[in-house]
């Protein structure tokens, strides 16, 4: 099965792709902002590793918000 080009997608598929990208980018931006503003003693592990982990689609930011922050 070959990949479709953007022009071959339906309007619904295009909107879904754009919405998914916006949600993913917003989640990553929120995670990076929180990581940058949070002192290192309130982060589990090294901040550099979390910054790199946030790059991993939805899993990285969700993992950071769930396991990476200390209260």
PDB file of C-alpha atoms in Angstrom, residues 38 40-45 67-71:
ATOM      1  CA  UNK A  38      10.807  24.495  36.480  1.00  0.00           C
ATOM      2  CA  UNK A  40      16.060  21.278  38.278  1.00  0.00           C
ATOM      3  CA  UNK A  41      15.298  19.973  41.776  1.00  0.00           C
ATOM      4  CA  UNK A  42      11.630  19.656  40.785  1.00  0.00           C
ATOM      5  CA  UNK A  43      12.383  17.497  37.739  1.00  0.00           C
ATOM      6  CA  UNK A  44      12.944  13.752  37.986  1.00  0.00           C
ATOM      7  CA  UNK A  45      16.137  13.032  36.068  1.00  0.00           C
ATOM      8  CA  UNK A  67       6.586  11.082  35.474  1.00  0.00           C
ATOM      9  CA  UNK A  68       9.034  13.926  34.941  1.00  0.00           C
ATOM     10  CA  UNK A  69       7.761  16.555  37.341  1.00  0.00           C
ATOM     11  CA  UNK A  70       8.016  16.641  41.109  1.00  0.00           C
ATOM     12  CA  UNK A  71       5.576  18.623  43.176  1.00  0.00           C
TER      13      UNK A  71
END
